[in-house]
PDB file of N, CA and C in Angstrom:
ATOM      1  N   MET A   8       3.828 -26.074  38.140  1.00  0.00           N
ATOM      2  CA  MET A   8       2.773 -26.926  37.632  1.00  0.00           C
ATOM      3  C   MET A   8       1.892 -26.174  36.631  1.00  0.00           C
ATOM      4  N   LYS A   9       1.529 -24.960  37.027  1.00  0.00           N
ATOM      5  CA  LYS A   9       0.666 -24.165  36.163  1.00  0.00           C
ATOM      6  C   LYS A   9       1.406 -23.766  34.886  1.00  0.00           C
ATOM      7  N   ASN A  10       2.694 -23.408  35.016  1.00  0.00           N
ATOM      8  CA  ASN A  10       3.482 -23.030  33.844  1.00  0.00           C
ATOM      9  C   ASN A  10       3.666 -24.212  32.894  1.00  0.00           C
ATOM     10  N   THR A  11       3.881 -25.396  33.439  1.00  0.00           N
ATOM     11  CA  THR A  11       4.057 -26.585  32.613  1.00  0.00           C
ATOM     12  C   THR A  11       2.783 -26.889  31.831  1.00  0.00           C
ATOM     13  N   PHE A  12       1.643 -26.756  32.500  1.00  0.00           N
ATOM     14  CA  PHE A  12       0.363 -26.993  31.837  1.00  0.00           C
ATOM     15  C   PHE A  12       0.146 -25.995  30.700  1.00  0.00           C
ATOM     16  N   LEU A  13       0.454 -24.726  30.923  1.00  0.00           N
ATOM     17  CA  LEU A  13       0.290 -23.708  29.887  1.00  0.00           C
ATOM     18  C   LEU A  13       1.225 -23.957  28.706  1.00  0.00           C
ATOM     19  N   ILE A  14       2.433 -24.397  28.976  1.00  0.00           N
ATOM     20  CA  ILE A  14       3.386 -24.687  27.903  1.00  0.00           C
ATOM     21  C   ILE A  14       2.899 -25.870  27.069  1.00  0.00           C
ATOM     22  N   VAL A  15       2.412 -26.915  27.718  1.00  0.00           N
ATOM     23  CA  VAL A  15       1.925 -28.095  27.001  1.00  0.00           C
ATOM     24  C   VAL A  15       0.703 -27.740  26.158  1.00  0.00           C
ATOM     25  N   VAL A  16      -0.221 -26.976  26.714  1.00  0.00           N
ATOM     26  CA  VAL A  16      -1.427 -26.589  25.973  1.00  0.00           C
ATOM     27  C   VAL A  16      -1.063 -25.712  24.786  1.00  0.00           C
ATOM     28  N   SER A  17      -0.149 -24.762  24.965  1.00  0.00           N
ATOM     29  CA  SER A  17       0.226 -23.889  23.849  1.00  0.00           C
ATOM     30  C   SER A  17       0.986 -24.662  22.769  1.00  0.00           C
ATOM     31  N   LEU A  18       1.814 -25.633  23.137  1.00  0.00           N
ATOM     32  CA  LEU A  18       2.496 -26.457  22.138  1.00  0.00           C
ATOM     33  C   LEU A  18       1.511 -27.315  21.353  1.00  0.00           C
ATOM     34  N   LEU A  19       0.535 -27.882  22.035  1.00  0.00           N
ATOM     35  CA  LEU A  19      -0.482 -28.676  21.343  1.00  0.00           C
ATOM     36  C   LEU A  19      -1.323 -27.801  20.414  1.00  0.00           C
ATOM     37  N   THR A  20      -1.643 -26.609  20.857  1.00  0.00           N
ATOM     38  CA  THR A  20      -2.426 -25.693  20.024  1.00  0.00           C
ATOM     39  C   THR A  20      -1.639 -25.282  18.791  1.00  0.00           C
ATOM     40  N   CYS A  21      -0.376 -24.951  18.963  1.00  0.00           N
ATOM     41  CA  CYS A  21       0.455 -24.541  17.824  1.00  0.00           C
ATOM     42  C   CYS A  21       0.649 -25.678  16.836  1.00  0.00           C
ATOM     43  N   SER A  22       0.868 -26.885  17.341  1.00  0.00           N
ATOM     44  CA  SER A  22       1.061 -28.011  16.423  1.00  0.00           C
ATOM     45  C   SER A  22      -0.235 -28.346  15.688  1.00  0.00           C
ATOM     46  N   THR A  23      -1.375 -28.204  16.345  1.00  0.00           N
ATOM     47  CA  THR A  23      -2.660 -28.447  15.687  1.00  0.00           C
ATOM     48  C   THR A  23      -2.915 -27.408  14.610  1.00  0.00           C
ATOM     49  N   LEU A  24      -2.633 -26.152  14.901  1.00  0.00           N
ATOM     50  CA  LEU A  24      -2.840 -25.092  13.917  1.00  0.00           C
ATOM     51  C   LEU A  24      -1.872 -25.214  12.747  1.00  0.00           C
ATOM     52  N   ALA A  25      -0.665 -25.676  13.005  1.00  0.00           N
ATOM     53  CA  ALA A  25       0.314 -25.821  11.929  1.00  0.00           C
ATOM     54  C   ALA A  25      -0.083 -26.932  10.963  1.00  0.00           C
ATOM     55  N   GLN A  26      -0.739 -27.958  11.446  1.00  0.00           N
ATOM     56  CA  GLN A  26      -1.156 -29.071  10.592  1.00  0.00           C
ATOM     57  C   GLN A  26      -2.556 -28.877  10.021  1.00  0.00           C
ATOM     58  N   GLY A  27      -3.226 -27.799  10.367  1.00  0.00           N
ATOM     59  CA  GLY A  27      -4.613 -27.605   9.974  1.00  0.00           C
ATOM     60  C   GLY A  27      -4.827 -27.009   8.601  1.00  0.00           C
ATOM     61  N   HIS A  28      -3.796 -26.572   7.899  1.00  0.00           N
ATOM     62  CA  HIS A  28      -3.989 -25.978   6.574  1.00  0.00           C
ATOM     63  C   HIS A  28      -4.175 -27.072   5.533  1.00  0.00           C
ATOM     64  N   PRO A  29      -4.842 -26.753   4.429  1.00  0.00           N
ATOM     65  CA  PRO A  29      -4.993 -27.759   3.370  1.00  0.00           C
ATOM     66  C   PRO A  29      -3.635 -28.147   2.797  1.00  0.00           C
ATOM     67  N   PRO A  30      -3.432 -29.389   2.440  1.00  0.00           N
ATOM     68  CA  PRO A  30      -2.110 -29.837   1.997  1.00  0.00           C
ATOM     69  C   PRO A  30      -1.660 -29.219   0.684  1.00  0.00           C
ATOM     70  N   THR A  31      -2.582 -28.765  -0.164  1.00  0.00           N
ATOM     71  CA  THR A  31      -2.180 -28.204  -1.455  1.00  0.00           C
ATOM     72  C   THR A  31      -2.052 -26.693  -1.415  1.00  0.00           C
ATOM     73  N   LEU A  32      -2.170 -26.093  -0.248  1.00  0.00           N
ATOM     74  CA  LEU A  32      -2.143 -24.634  -0.154  1.00  0.00           C
ATOM     75  C   LEU A  32      -0.821 -24.056  -0.641  1.00  0.00           C
ATOM     76  N   PHE A  33       0.289 -24.676  -0.286  1.00  0.00           N
ATOM     77  CA  PHE A  33       1.591 -24.137  -0.638  1.00  0.00           C
ATOM     78  C   PHE A  33       2.175 -24.787  -1.895  1.00  0.00           C
ATOM     79  N   GLU A  34       1.524 -25.801  -2.431  1.00  0.00           N
ATOM     80  CA  GLU A  34       2.052 -26.493  -3.595  1.00  0.00           C
ATOM     81  C   GLU A  34       1.416 -26.026  -4.896  1.00  0.00           C
ATOM     82  N   ASP A  35       0.300 -25.303  -4.843  1.00  0.00           N
ATOM     83  CA  ASP A  35      -0.408 -24.892  -6.053  1.00  0.00           C
ATOM     84  C   ASP A  35       0.407 -23.955  -6.924  1.00  0.00           C
ATOM     85  N   HIS A  36       1.269 -23.157  -6.331  1.00  0.00           N
ATOM     86  CA  HIS A  36       1.990 -22.157  -7.111  1.00  0.00           C
ATOM     87  C   HIS A  36       2.960 -22.784  -8.107  1.00  0.00           C
ATOM     88  N   GLU A  37       3.330 -24.022  -7.916  1.00  0.00           N
ATOM     89  CA  GLU A  37       4.265 -24.669  -8.832  1.00  0.00           C
ATOM     90  C   GLU A  37       3.606 -25.064 -10.149  1.00  0.00           C
ATOM     91  N   PHE A  38       2.286 -25.172 -10.185  1.00  0.00           N
ATOM     92  CA  PHE A  38       1.591 -25.663 -11.365  1.00  0.00           C
ATOM     93  C   PHE A  38       0.958 -24.563 -12.207  1.00  0.00           C
ATOM     94  N   HIS A  39       1.026 -23.322 -11.764  1.00  0.00           N
ATOM     95  CA  HIS A  39       0.439 -22.215 -12.517  1.00  0.00           C
ATOM     96  C   HIS A  39       1.422 -21.706 -13.563  1.00  0.00           C
ATOM     97  N   ASP A  40       0.908 -21.400 -14.746  1.00  0.00           N
ATOM     98  CA  ASP A  40       1.757 -20.868 -15.805  1.00  0.00           C
ATOM     99  C   ASP A  40       1.904 -19.358 -15.710  1.00  0.00           C
ATOM    100  N   GLY A  41       0.821 -18.663 -15.404  1.00  0.00           N
ATOM    101  CA  GLY A  41       0.832 -17.207 -15.380  1.00  0.00           C
ATOM    102  C   GLY A  41       1.238 -16.656 -14.029  1.00  0.00           C
ATOM    103  N   PRO A  42       1.339 -15.351 -13.929  1.00  0.00           N
ATOM    104  CA  PRO A  42       1.700 -14.736 -12.649  1.00  0.00           C
ATOM    105  C   PRO A  42       0.540 -14.807 -11.657  1.00  0.00           C
ATOM    106  N   TRP A  43       0.869 -14.712 -10.383  1.00  0.00           N
ATOM    107  CA  TRP A  43      -0.156 -14.731  -9.345  1.00  0.00           C
ATOM    108  C   TRP A  43      -0.935 -13.432  -9.336  1.00  0.00           C
ATOM    109  N   ILE A  44      -0.238 -12.341  -9.509  1.00  0.00           N
ATOM    110  CA  ILE A  44      -0.879 -11.030  -9.464  1.00  0.00           C
ATOM    111  C   ILE A  44      -0.771 -10.403 -10.842  1.00  0.00           C
ATOM    112  N   VAL A  45      -1.893  -9.950 -11.358  1.00  0.00           N
ATOM    113  CA  VAL A  45      -1.899  -9.262 -12.638  1.00  0.00           C
ATOM    114  C   VAL A  45      -1.996  -7.775 -12.345  1.00  0.00           C
ATOM    115  N   ILE A  46      -0.942  -7.050 -12.661  1.00  0.00           N
ATOM    116  CA  ILE A  46      -0.912  -5.615 -12.411  1.00  0.00           C
ATOM    117  C   ILE A  46      -1.408  -4.907 -13.660  1.00  0.00           C
ATOM    118  N   GLU A  47      -2.516  -4.181 -13.497  1.00  0.00           N
ATOM    119  CA  GLU A  47      -3.061  -3.455 -14.635  1.00  0.00           C
ATOM    120  C   GLU A  47      -2.287  -2.167 -14.830  1.00  0.00           C
ATOM    121  N   ARG A  48      -2.117  -1.806 -16.055  1.00  0.00           N
ATOM    122  CA  ARG A  48      -1.370  -0.602 -16.374  1.00  0.00           C
ATOM    123  C   ARG A  48      -2.212   0.631 -16.067  1.00  0.00           C
ATOM    124  N   ILE A  49      -1.571   1.624 -15.505  1.00  0.00           N
ATOM    125  CA  ILE A  49      -2.245   2.884 -15.209  1.00  0.00           C
ATOM    126  C   ILE A  49      -2.464   3.625 -16.523  1.00  0.00           C
ATOM    127  N   ASP A  50      -3.451   4.477 -16.575  1.00  0.00           N
ATOM    128  CA  ASP A  50      -3.841   5.146 -17.811  1.00  0.00           C
ATOM    129  C   ASP A  50      -2.900   6.265 -18.237  1.00  0.00           C
ATOM    130  N   HIS A  51      -1.658   6.233 -17.822  1.00  0.00           N
ATOM    131  CA  HIS A  51      -0.701   7.242 -18.267  1.00  0.00           C
ATOM    132  C   HIS A  51      -0.026   6.742 -19.537  1.00  0.00           C
ATOM    133  N   PRO A  52      -0.063   7.525 -20.607  1.00  0.00           N
ATOM    134  CA  PRO A  52       0.539   7.049 -21.854  1.00  0.00           C
ATOM    135  C   PRO A  52       2.057   6.939 -21.774  1.00  0.00           C
ATOM    136  N   ASP A  53       2.706   7.808 -20.995  1.00  0.00           N
ATOM    137  CA  ASP A  53       4.159   7.787 -20.905  1.00  0.00           C
ATOM    138  C   ASP A  53       4.558   7.805 -19.439  1.00  0.00           C
ATOM    139  N   THR A  54       5.264   6.793 -19.002  1.00  0.00           N
ATOM    140  CA  THR A  54       5.658   6.695 -17.604  1.00  0.00           C
ATOM    141  C   THR A  54       6.684   7.751 -17.228  1.00  0.00           C
ATOM    142  N   PHE A  55       7.520   8.166 -18.170  1.00  0.00           N
ATOM    143  CA  PHE A  55       8.614   9.073 -17.866  1.00  0.00           C
ATOM    144  C   PHE A  55       8.345  10.507 -18.319  1.00  0.00           C
ATOM    145  N   ARG A  56       7.075  10.900 -18.417  1.00  0.00           N
ATOM    146  CA  ARG A  56       6.795  12.273 -18.836  1.00  0.00           C
ATOM    147  C   ARG A  56       7.143  13.251 -17.719  1.00  0.00           C
ATOM    148  N   GLN A  57       7.355  14.483 -18.074  1.00  0.00           N
ATOM    149  CA  GLN A  57       7.829  15.491 -17.137  1.00  0.00           C
ATOM    150  C   GLN A  57       6.703  15.961 -16.214  1.00  0.00           C
ATOM    151  N   LEU A  58       7.093  16.448 -15.034  1.00  0.00           N
ATOM    152  CA  LEU A  58       6.100  16.906 -14.071  1.00  0.00           C
ATOM    153  C   LEU A  58       5.400  18.181 -14.521  1.00  0.00           C
ATOM    154  N   ASP A  59       6.045  19.016 -15.386  1.00  0.00           N
ATOM    155  CA  ASP A  59       5.358  20.239 -15.799  1.00  0.00           C
ATOM    156  C   ASP A  59       4.137  19.931 -16.648  1.00  0.00           C
ATOM    157  N   GLU A  60       4.049  18.741 -17.199  1.00  0.00           N
ATOM    158  CA  GLU A  60       2.853  18.368 -17.937  1.00  0.00           C
ATOM    159  C   GLU A  60       1.719  17.975 -16.997  1.00  0.00           C
ATOM    160  N   ILE A  61       2.066  17.545 -15.792  1.00  0.00           N
ATOM    161  CA  ILE A  61       1.066  17.075 -14.834  1.00  0.00           C
ATOM    162  C   ILE A  61       0.680  18.188 -13.859  1.00  0.00           C
ATOM    163  N   LEU A  62       1.675  18.853 -13.281  1.00  0.00           N
ATOM    164  CA  LEU A  62       1.433  19.873 -12.263  1.00  0.00           C
ATOM    165  C   LEU A  62       1.266  21.243 -12.903  1.00  0.00           C
ATOM    166  N   PRO A  63       0.491  22.125 -12.280  1.00  0.00           N
ATOM    167  CA  PRO A  63       0.346  23.469 -12.835  1.00  0.00           C
ATOM    168  C   PRO A  63       1.644  24.258 -12.689  1.00  0.00           C
ATOM    169  N   THR A  64       1.855  25.199 -13.579  1.00  0.00           N
ATOM    170  CA  THR A  64       3.060  26.018 -13.522  1.00  0.00           C
ATOM    171  C   THR A  64       2.926  27.051 -12.414  1.00  0.00           C
ATOM    172  N   PRO A  65       4.029  27.450 -11.799  1.00  0.00           N
ATOM    173  CA  PRO A  65       3.959  28.460 -10.740  1.00  0.00           C
ATOM    174  C   PRO A  65       3.598  29.824 -11.317  1.00  0.00           C
ATOM    175  N   ASP A  66       2.886  30.610 -10.514  1.00  0.00           N
ATOM    176  CA  ASP A  66       2.541  31.973 -10.918  1.00  0.00           C
ATOM    177  C   ASP A  66       2.591  32.869  -9.689  1.00  0.00           C
ATOM    178  N   GLU A  67       1.983  34.037  -9.757  1.00  0.00           N
ATOM    179  CA  GLU A  67       2.044  34.989  -8.648  1.00  0.00           C
ATOM    180  C   GLU A  67       1.201  34.541  -7.454  1.00  0.00           C
ATOM    181  N   LEU A  68       0.205  33.698  -7.692  1.00  0.00           N
ATOM    182  CA  LEU A  68      -0.644  33.246  -6.590  1.00  0.00           C
ATOM    183  C   LEU A  68      -0.059  32.038  -5.862  1.00  0.00           C
ATOM    184  N   ARG A  69       0.585  31.161  -6.586  1.00  0.00           N
ATOM    185  CA  ARG A  69       1.117  29.939  -5.991  1.00  0.00           C
ATOM    186  C   ARG A  69       2.520  29.703  -6.529  1.00  0.00           C
ATOM    187  N   LEU A  70       3.504  29.568  -5.627  1.00  0.00           N
ATOM    188  CA  LEU A  70       4.885  29.335  -6.037  1.00  0.00           C
ATOM    189  C   LEU A  70       5.082  27.878  -6.460  1.00  0.00           C
ATOM    190  N   ALA A  71       6.241  27.568  -7.002  1.00  0.00           N
ATOM    191  CA  ALA A  71       6.528  26.210  -7.461  1.00  0.00           C
ATOM    192  C   ALA A  71       6.586  25.221  -6.306  1.00  0.00           C
ATOM    193  N   SER A  72       6.915  25.678  -5.114  1.00  0.00           N
ATOM    194  CA  SER A  72       6.958  24.794  -3.953  1.00  0.00           C
ATOM    195  C   SER A  72       5.574  24.501  -3.401  1.00  0.00           C
ATOM    196  N   GLY A  73       4.558  25.227  -3.875  1.00  0.00           N
ATOM    197  CA  GLY A  73       3.205  25.049  -3.368  1.00  0.00           C
ATOM    198  C   GLY A  73       2.837  26.077  -2.321  1.00  0.00           C
ATOM    199  N   ALA A  74       3.804  26.868  -1.892  1.00  0.00           N
ATOM    200  CA  ALA A  74       3.542  27.904  -0.895  1.00  0.00           C
ATOM    201  C   ALA A  74       2.801  29.070  -1.550  1.00  0.00           C
ATOM    202  N   PRO A  75       2.059  29.845  -0.775  1.00  0.00           N
ATOM    203  CA  PRO A  75       1.374  31.007  -1.339  1.00  0.00           C
ATOM    204  C   PRO A  75       2.376  32.030  -1.871  1.00  0.00           C
ATOM    205  N   GLY A  76       2.073  32.594  -3.045  1.00  0.00           N
ATOM    206  CA  GLY A  76       2.938  33.597  -3.655  1.00  0.00           C
ATOM    207  C   GLY A  76       2.631  34.991  -3.144  1.00  0.00           C
ATOM    208  N   PRO A  77       3.286  36.022  -3.704  1.00  0.00           N
ATOM    209  CA  PRO A  77       3.095  37.393  -3.227  1.00  0.00           C
ATOM    210  C   PRO A  77       1.692  37.941  -3.513  1.00  0.00           C
ATOM    211  N   GLU A  78       0.995  37.442  -4.508  1.00  0.00           N
ATOM    212  CA  GLU A  78      -0.338  37.939  -4.839  1.00  0.00           C
ATOM    213  C   GLU A  78      -1.456  37.069  -4.258  1.00  0.00           C
ATOM    214  N   TYR A  79      -1.113  36.138  -3.381  1.00  0.00           N
ATOM    215  CA  TYR A  79      -2.129  35.248  -2.802  1.00  0.00           C
ATOM    216  C   TYR A  79      -2.911  35.998  -1.742  1.00  0.00           C
ATOM    217  N   TRP A  80      -4.216  35.794  -1.700  1.00  0.00           N
ATOM    218  CA  TRP A  80      -5.032  36.416  -0.675  1.00  0.00           C
ATOM    219  C   TRP A  80      -5.744  35.326   0.120  1.00  0.00           C
ATOM    220  N   GLN A  81      -5.922  35.593   1.383  1.00  0.00           N
ATOM    221  CA  GLN A  81      -6.572  34.633   2.270  1.00  0.00           C
ATOM    222  C   GLN A  81      -8.019  35.050   2.458  1.00  0.00           C
ATOM    223  N   GLN A  82      -8.914  34.150   2.231  1.00  0.00           N
ATOM    224  CA  GLN A  82     -10.318  34.463   2.467  1.00  0.00           C
ATOM    225  C   GLN A  82     -10.573  34.440   3.962  1.00  0.00           C
ATOM    226  N   GLN A  83     -11.329  35.395   4.422  1.00  0.00           N
ATOM    227  CA  GLN A  83     -11.640  35.479   5.842  1.00  0.00           C
ATOM    228  C   GLN A  83     -13.127  35.226   6.041  1.00  0.00           C
ATOM    229  N   VAL A  84     -13.435  34.554   7.116  1.00  0.00           N
ATOM    230  CA  VAL A  84     -14.820  34.237   7.423  1.00  0.00           C
ATOM    231  C   VAL A  84     -15.151  34.832   8.772  1.00  0.00           C
ATOM    232  N   ASP A  85     -16.296  35.488   8.867  1.00  0.00           N
ATOM    233  CA  ASP A  85     -16.757  36.054  10.129  1.00  0.00           C
ATOM    234  C   ASP A  85     -17.942  35.216  10.591  1.00  0.00           C
ATOM    235  N   TYR A  86     -17.724  34.430  11.626  1.00  0.00           N
ATOM    236  CA  TYR A  86     -18.809  33.571  12.106  1.00  0.00           C
ATOM    237  C   TYR A  86     -19.682  34.319  13.047  1.00  0.00           C
TER     238      TYR A  86
END
């Protein structure tokens, strides 16, 4: 009895929520000429430029992988 009541209430709730949206919510996209989302271009002049122009070159302090190089020193703090 209790399970039947819960099933009926949940079905009524779901059907009410399904019919509760505005009728033109899903039909508006057919009448628009432009795109829905306008993607702004990022300020990079060339999308395919090389990473050496963006990332710093490796040296004795920092290797190309980003790991500390042979001349890297660690600062120590005495609290």
